[in-house]
C-alpha cells in the first residue's frame, strides 16, 4: 500500500509498553518519543557554541523518563519540574525505564555515542556533579 498524507498523519505510530519497576513496587507505561520530543531531548544534551560542542548529560536518564512515562491514556505523568526529583530515585529503576524509552524511540547506543563523541561528558561546568 502506498501511503498518502492523511494515512501517515492518522497512523497510530507511537508504541507504548507496560514495564515492571520492582524498585517502585509496580508497573509504569513507557512510550516512544515523538520526533519533536526526541529533538528536544537531544538539544538538551548537545549545545553548540561556535565551533565547540558542549555535552550536558546531567540528569539525562531522568529527562528521558519524564518525556516517556505516561498514564493509561498516553499522557505524561511527570512534568519538566520533576526531573530533579526523579534524578534522586534509584539509578537501576531509571535505567530500566531509560533503556525501554530508548528502544521505543529508536535511540541506539550508537546514537548516544554519536551525540557524545569528541567531548567529555560533563554537566556544562566541567564537573560530573550537581
Backbone as a chain_set.jsonl record, in Angstrom:
{"seq": "XXXXXXXXXXXXXXXXXXXXXXXXXXXXXXXXXXXXXXXXXXXXXXXXXXXXXXXXXXXXXXXXXXXXXXXXXXXXXXXXXXXXXXXXXXXXXXXXXXXXXXXXXXXXXXXXXXXXXXXXXXXXXXXXXX", "coords": {"N": [[0.844, -1.178, 0.0], [0.593, 2.166, -0.857], [1.25, 4.997, 0.934], [-0.532, 7.976, 1.731], [-0.656, 11.48, 2.565], [-2.737, 11.868, 4.525], [-3.103, 9.25, 5.563], [-0.623, 8.79, 6.715], [-0.482, 10.854, 8.655], [-2.601, 10.115, 10.288], [-1.837, 7.719, 11.309], [-1.325, 5.525, 14.016], [1.417, 5.567, 15.526], [3.119, 5.583, 17.7], [4.624, 3.641, 19.953], [3.628, 1.98, 22.953], [4.537, 0.572, 26.037], [4.029, -1.59, 28.762], [5.851, -1.67, 31.751], [7.481, -3.401, 34.247], [8.56, -2.17, 37.326], [10.283, -3.051, 39.779], [11.624, -1.813, 41.889], [10.025, 0.281, 42.552], [7.703, -0.905, 43.198], [5.686, -1.684, 41.359], [4.175, -1.224, 38.104], [4.833, 0.746, 35.154], [3.78, 2.736, 32.356], [5.542, 3.06, 29.391], [6.378, 5.09, 26.709], [7.323, 5.593, 23.285], [9.152, 8.417, 22.027], [7.932, 11.346, 20.331], [8.911, 12.795, 17.194], [9.443, 15.509, 17.639], [9.821, 15.568, 20.431], [12.09, 13.951, 20.666], [13.997, 15.509, 19.319], [14.001, 17.692, 21.077], [14.952, 16.446, 23.406], [17.529, 15.622, 22.564], [18.607, 18.123, 21.918], [18.793, 19.169, 24.433], [20.939, 17.837, 25.414], [23.154, 18.23, 23.748], [24.978, 21.067, 23.086], [25.763, 23.624, 20.91], [28.386, 25.852, 20.631], [29.577, 28.072, 18.797], [32.375, 26.794, 17.291], [32.671, 24.861, 19.135], [31.465, 21.976, 20.822], [29.371, 21.278, 23.406], [28.663, 18.943, 25.88], [25.978, 17.9, 27.836], [25.185, 15.778, 30.074], [23.865, 15.745, 32.417], [21.402, 14.557, 34.487], [20.266, 13.102, 32.376], [19.006, 10.586, 32.153], [16.776, 10.895, 33.848], [15.498, 12.971, 32.489], [14.69, 11.717, 30.101], [12.997, 9.77, 31.152], [10.976, 11.401, 32.207], [9.9, 12.421, 29.815], [8.866, 10.098, 28.646], [7.326, 8.454, 30.335], [4.091, 7.512, 30.896], [0.486, 7.785, 31.447], [-2.412, 5.562, 31.399], [-3.759, 6.654, 29.284], [-1.878, 7.663, 27.634], [-0.79, 10.092, 28.313], [1.711, 12.234, 29.624], [3.014, 11.564, 32.873], [4.721, 12.899, 34.452], [6.056, 16.166, 34.911], [8.276, 18.672, 33.525], [9.369, 19.902, 35.743], [9.735, 17.844, 37.483], [12.112, 16.561, 36.956], [14.527, 16.902, 38.492], [13.683, 15.758, 40.905], [13.146, 13.099, 40.152], [15.704, 12.374, 39.402], [16.901, 11.81, 41.771], [15.97, 9.33, 42.431], [16.114, 5.701, 42.358], [18.875, 4.606, 40.521], [18.929, 2.236, 39.138], [16.212, 1.707, 38.624], [15.577, 3.973, 37.068], [17.324, 3.538, 34.927], [16.276, 1.206, 33.853], [13.79, 2.072, 32.814], [14.731, 4.098, 31.116], [16.202, 2.582, 29.236], [14.165, 1.131, 27.909], [12.659, 3.265, 26.935], [14.539, 4.396, 25.2], [14.752, 2.323, 23.299], [12.069, 2.213, 22.291], [11.97, 4.691, 21.153], [13.755, 4.648, 19.144], [16.426, 5.208, 19.635], [19.612, 4.356, 19.469], [22.516, 2.724, 20.949], [24.672, 3.549, 19.464], [23.692, 5.987, 18.514], [23.629, 7.495, 20.9], [26.36, 7.482, 21.485], [27.287, 8.906, 19.288], [26.156, 11.393, 19.803], [27.678, 12.138, 21.985], [30.347, 11.945, 21.252], [33.78, 12.927, 20.889], [33.77, 14.699, 22.974], [33.862, 15.548, 26.45], [31.867, 14.042, 28.956], [30.149, 16.118, 30.708], [28.515, 18.296, 33.057], [28.28, 20.711, 31.934], [29.682, 22.568, 33.374], [32.122, 21.591, 33.67], [32.219, 19.603, 35.561], [31.103, 16.52, 37.11], [29.075, 16.52, 38.87], [26.206, 17.738, 40.741]], "CA": [[0.0, 0.0, 0.0], [1.278, 3.45, -0.9], [0.636, 5.906, 1.903], [-0.665, 9.391, 1.398], [-0.508, 12.391, 3.7], [-3.733, 11.603, 5.56], [-2.829, 7.969, 6.206], [0.57, 8.954, 7.561], [-0.804, 11.698, 9.808], [-3.559, 9.421, 11.138], [-1.255, 6.469, 11.805], [-1.011, 5.416, 15.442], [2.764, 5.043, 15.352], [3.911, 5.715, 18.925], [4.453, 2.408, 20.721], [3.57, 2.07, 24.418], [4.808, -0.74, 26.646], [3.976, -1.656, 30.226], [7.147, -2.103, 32.26], [7.568, -3.649, 35.695], [9.644, -1.467, 38.019], [10.205, -3.621, 41.12], [12.124, -0.853, 42.889], [8.93, 1.177, 42.891], [6.574, -1.712, 43.634], [4.604, -1.796, 40.382], [4.467, -1.056, 36.685], [4.575, 2.036, 34.509], [3.706, 2.705, 30.901], [6.62, 3.803, 28.743], [6.069, 5.248, 25.29], [8.352, 6.205, 22.46], [9.028, 9.864, 21.838], [7.622, 11.905, 19.018], [10.081, 13.428, 16.589], [9.68, 16.79, 18.328], [10.371, 15.282, 21.758], [13.467, 13.46, 20.513], [14.823, 16.678, 19.022], [14.098, 18.449, 22.327], [15.826, 15.685, 24.291], [18.902, 15.713, 22.053], [19.056, 19.514, 22.033], [19.134, 19.386, 25.838], [22.2, 17.16, 25.698], [24.241, 18.787, 22.943], [24.906, 22.512, 22.876], [26.801, 24.148, 20.027], [28.841, 27.21, 20.917], [30.555, 28.295, 17.742], [32.981, 25.535, 16.845], [32.72, 23.936, 20.266], [30.293, 21.214, 21.198], [29.333, 21.03, 24.847], [27.758, 17.847, 26.201], [25.395, 18.013, 29.162], [24.479, 14.535, 30.401], [23.268, 15.889, 33.74], [20.01, 14.108, 34.604], [19.773, 12.629, 31.07], [18.049, 9.495, 32.353], [15.541, 11.461, 34.395], [14.841, 13.749, 31.431], [14.011, 10.797, 29.187], [11.903, 9.162, 31.913], [9.917, 12.404, 32.252], [9.271, 12.506, 28.499], [8.316, 8.844, 28.131], [6.472, 7.731, 31.278], [2.742, 8.024, 30.638], [-0.634, 7.075, 32.07], [-3.101, 4.636, 30.5], [-4.252, 7.409, 28.131], [-0.734, 8.147, 26.863], [-0.394, 11.447, 28.746], [2.846, 12.236, 30.548], [2.647, 11.64, 34.283], [5.679, 13.812, 35.073], [6.35, 17.423, 34.23], [9.692, 19.026, 33.499], [9.791, 20.261, 37.101], [10.007, 16.604, 38.216], [13.4, 15.988, 36.542], [15.458, 16.85, 39.63], [13.158, 14.815, 41.882], [13.377, 11.759, 39.615], [17.148, 12.123, 39.374], [17.272, 11.301, 43.093], [15.412, 7.989, 42.595], [17.0, 4.579, 42.055], [19.506, 4.59, 39.2], [18.532, 0.979, 38.497], [14.853, 1.909, 38.118], [15.652, 4.948, 35.981], [17.998, 2.92, 33.793], [15.327, 0.243, 33.268], [12.84, 2.849, 32.008], [15.539, 4.765, 30.103], [16.532, 1.616, 28.184], [12.963, 0.855, 27.129], [12.331, 4.506, 26.221], [15.49, 4.472, 24.089], [14.345, 1.335, 22.292], [10.805, 2.621, 21.688], [12.184, 5.957, 20.457], [14.726, 4.448, 18.078], [17.731, 5.748, 20.01], [20.542, 3.248, 19.671], [23.756, 3.054, 21.661], [25.475, 4.323, 18.512], [23.161, 7.35, 18.509], [24.103, 8.153, 22.112], [27.795, 7.692, 21.321], [27.452, 9.976, 18.31], [25.844, 12.645, 20.487], [28.684, 12.491, 22.982], [31.725, 11.731, 20.792], [34.71, 14.054, 20.845], [33.51, 15.616, 24.077], [33.77, 14.957, 27.772], [30.502, 14.082, 29.484], [30.103, 16.96, 31.898], [27.222, 18.955, 33.21], [28.359, 22.048, 31.376], [30.599, 23.414, 34.128], [33.374, 20.865, 33.818], [32.165, 18.623, 36.63], [30.111, 15.466, 36.966], [28.157, 16.591, 39.993], [25.202, 18.814, 40.718]], "C": [[0.891, 1.244, 0.0], [0.527, 4.399, 0.023], [0.53, 7.312, 1.348], [-0.575, 10.197, 2.697], [-1.464, 12.039, 4.838], [-3.476, 10.291, 6.295], [-1.635, 8.061, 7.138], [0.222, 9.742, 8.813], [-1.789, 11.046, 10.767], [-3.009, 8.137, 11.751], [-0.949, 6.565, 13.294], [0.361, 4.756, 15.529], [3.675, 5.192, 16.572], [3.618, 4.496, 19.796], [4.476, 2.697, 22.22], [3.767, 0.662, 24.965], [4.673, -0.612, 28.159], [5.295, -2.254, 30.703], [7.093, -2.25, 33.775], [8.781, -2.912, 36.251], [9.61, -1.924, 39.475], [10.688, -2.677, 42.215], [11.028, 0.085, 43.371], [7.654, 0.418, 43.247], [5.428, -1.817, 42.651], [5.108, -1.61, 38.972], [4.196, 0.373, 36.246], [4.383, 1.78, 33.026], [4.822, 3.591, 30.371], [6.267, 3.888, 27.27], [7.267, 5.851, 24.569], [8.096, 7.693, 22.32], [8.516, 10.192, 20.44], [8.927, 12.47, 18.444], [10.448, 14.72, 17.29], [10.312, 16.56, 19.698], [11.813, 14.784, 21.667], [14.413, 14.616, 20.202], [15.051, 17.516, 20.279], [15.068, 17.761, 23.28], [17.282, 15.82, 23.845], [19.453, 17.127, 22.162], [19.425, 19.845, 23.477], [20.44, 18.741, 26.244], [23.367, 17.837, 25.005], [23.997, 20.273, 22.719], [26.07, 22.927, 21.986], [27.107, 25.578, 20.45], [29.955, 27.503, 19.936], [31.067, 26.971, 17.231], [32.978, 24.473, 17.928], [31.385, 23.256, 20.489], [30.394, 20.916, 22.68], [28.287, 19.957, 25.106], [27.284, 17.999, 27.64], [24.561, 16.768, 29.444], [23.817, 14.601, 31.78], [21.783, 15.539, 33.689], [19.424, 13.596, 33.288], [18.751, 11.512, 31.237], [16.715, 10.028, 32.864], [14.785, 12.261, 33.338], [14.074, 12.84, 30.478], [12.835, 10.112, 29.883], [10.722, 10.127, 31.979], [9.167, 12.461, 30.922], [8.469, 11.266, 28.118], [7.448, 8.05, 29.09], [5.08, 8.359, 31.227], [1.696, 7.24, 31.421], [-1.312, 6.183, 31.025], [-3.669, 5.314, 29.253], [-3.127, 7.977, 27.271], [-0.271, 9.537, 27.225], [0.747, 11.34, 29.749], [2.376, 12.341, 31.995], [3.597, 12.559, 35.052], [5.809, 15.068, 34.229], [7.848, 17.692, 34.28], [10.233, 19.377, 34.886], [10.133, 19.034, 37.94], [11.379, 15.999, 37.907], [14.347, 15.85, 37.728], [14.992, 15.855, 40.689], [13.395, 13.375, 41.424], [14.86, 11.397, 39.607], [17.642, 11.572, 40.707], [16.691, 9.911, 43.386], [16.448, 6.948, 42.171], [17.546, 4.638, 40.634], [19.099, 3.34, 38.434], [17.135, 1.106, 37.886], [14.86, 2.871, 36.929], [16.269, 4.326, 34.739], [17.086, 1.918, 33.095], [14.351, 0.987, 32.34], [13.56, 3.534, 30.847], [15.819, 3.824, 28.93], [15.327, 1.309, 27.302], [12.561, 2.094, 26.325], [13.263, 4.707, 25.025], [15.05, 3.556, 22.957], [13.088, 1.794, 21.555], [10.939, 3.899, 20.859], [13.213, 5.844, 19.333], [16.078, 5.056, 18.355], [18.647, 4.578, 20.32], [21.733, 3.694, 20.512], [24.664, 3.875, 20.757], [25.004, 5.77, 18.445], [23.666, 8.126, 19.723], [25.605, 8.433, 22.027], [28.067, 8.833, 20.356], [27.18, 11.335, 18.942], [26.99, 13.099, 21.372], [30.123, 12.348, 22.5], [32.495, 13.051, 20.736], [34.455, 15.09, 21.929], [33.557, 14.85, 25.38], [32.335, 15.067, 28.227], [30.508, 14.858, 30.788], [28.735, 17.584, 31.988], [27.294, 20.404, 32.746], [29.3, 22.949, 32.133], [31.905, 22.704, 34.401], [33.362, 19.82, 34.907], [31.085, 17.588, 36.344], [29.051, 15.545, 38.049], [27.155, 17.709, 39.8], [25.887, 20.058, 41.151]], "O": [[1.835, 1.339, 0.784], [-0.685, 4.575, -0.1], [1.389, 7.773, 0.597], [-0.433, 9.636, 3.783], [-1.043, 11.925, 5.989], [-3.615, 10.228, 7.516], [-1.637, 7.478, 8.222], [0.591, 9.342, 9.918], [-1.812, 11.391, 11.948], [-3.647, 7.538, 12.617], [-0.39, 7.554, 13.768], [0.461, 3.531, 15.598], [4.878, 4.948, 16.478], [2.511, 4.337, 20.31], [5.237, 3.54, 22.695], [3.235, -0.31, 24.428], [5.145, 0.355, 28.757], [5.793, -3.222, 30.129], [6.702, -1.325, 34.487], [9.885, -3.015, 35.717], [8.988, -1.275, 40.315], [10.208, -2.741, 43.347], [11.103, 0.62, 44.477], [6.635, 1.033, 43.563], [4.288, -2.021, 43.069], [6.287, -1.805, 38.674], [3.434, 1.106, 36.877], [4.777, 0.735, 32.506], [5.023, 4.715, 30.833], [5.901, 2.889, 26.65], [8.105, 6.525, 25.168], [6.97, 8.165, 22.475], [8.657, 9.406, 19.503], [9.922, 12.597, 19.157], [11.626, 14.998, 17.512], [11.236, 17.276, 20.084], [12.655, 15.148, 22.488], [15.507, 14.692, 20.761], [16.16, 17.995, 20.519], [15.91, 18.417, 23.893], [18.162, 16.101, 24.659], [20.632, 17.314, 22.463], [20.274, 20.703, 23.72], [20.993, 19.056, 27.298], [24.438, 18.002, 25.589], [22.945, 20.678, 22.225], [27.225, 22.616, 22.277], [26.207, 26.403, 20.605], [31.125, 27.223, 20.2], [30.292, 26.123, 16.79], [33.257, 23.306, 17.654], [30.323, 23.867, 20.364], [31.39, 20.365, 23.147], [27.161, 20.046, 24.616], [28.088, 18.201, 28.55], [23.381, 16.707, 29.098], [23.268, 13.605, 32.25], [21.012, 16.146, 32.945], [18.209, 13.648, 33.098], [17.738, 11.492, 30.538], [15.654, 9.651, 32.365], [13.555, 12.228, 33.303], [12.947, 13.147, 30.09], [11.791, 9.897, 29.267], [9.577, 9.703, 31.822], [7.938, 12.541, 30.904], [7.505, 11.359, 27.359], [6.874, 7.04, 28.682], [4.904, 9.552, 31.474], [1.978, 6.181, 31.98], [-0.832, 6.068, 29.897], [-4.02, 4.644, 28.282], [-3.382, 8.687, 26.298], [0.559, 10.113, 26.522], [0.747, 10.465, 30.615], [1.462, 13.103, 32.31], [3.303, 12.951, 36.181], [5.689, 15.036, 33.004], [8.589, 17.016, 34.993], [11.414, 19.172, 35.167], [10.754, 19.162, 38.995], [11.768, 15.017, 38.539], [14.911, 14.777, 37.942], [15.816, 15.179, 41.306], [13.8, 12.528, 42.22], [15.219, 10.233, 39.788], [18.694, 10.935, 40.761], [16.9, 9.373, 44.473], [17.526, 7.291, 41.685], [16.787, 4.712, 39.667], [18.941, 3.382, 37.214], [16.903, 0.663, 36.761], [14.223, 2.61, 35.908], [15.797, 4.556, 33.626], [17.122, 1.797, 31.871], [14.123, 0.56, 31.208], [13.056, 3.55, 29.724], [15.691, 4.216, 27.77], [15.455, 1.234, 26.08], [12.167, 1.98, 25.164], [12.824, 5.14, 23.96], [14.986, 3.969, 21.799], [13.048, 1.767, 20.325], [10.126, 4.159, 19.972], [13.506, 6.826, 18.651], [16.811, 5.388, 17.424], [18.469, 3.89, 21.325], [21.93, 4.885, 20.755], [25.346, 4.79, 21.219], [25.822, 6.683, 18.332], [24.082, 9.278, 19.596], [26.068, 9.493, 22.448], [28.973, 9.636, 20.578], [27.877, 12.311, 18.66], [27.25, 14.295, 21.5], [31.046, 12.607, 23.272], [31.923, 14.126, 20.559], [34.885, 16.237, 21.806], [33.32, 13.642, 25.41], [31.654, 16.049, 27.932], [30.832, 14.316, 31.845], [27.899, 17.418, 31.099], [26.459, 21.225, 33.127], [29.695, 23.994, 31.617], [32.7, 23.132, 35.239], [34.392, 19.198, 35.166], [30.26, 17.764, 35.447], [28.191, 14.667, 38.114], [27.229, 18.501, 38.861], [25.262, 21.116, 41.219]]}, "num_chains": 1, "name": "protein.A"}
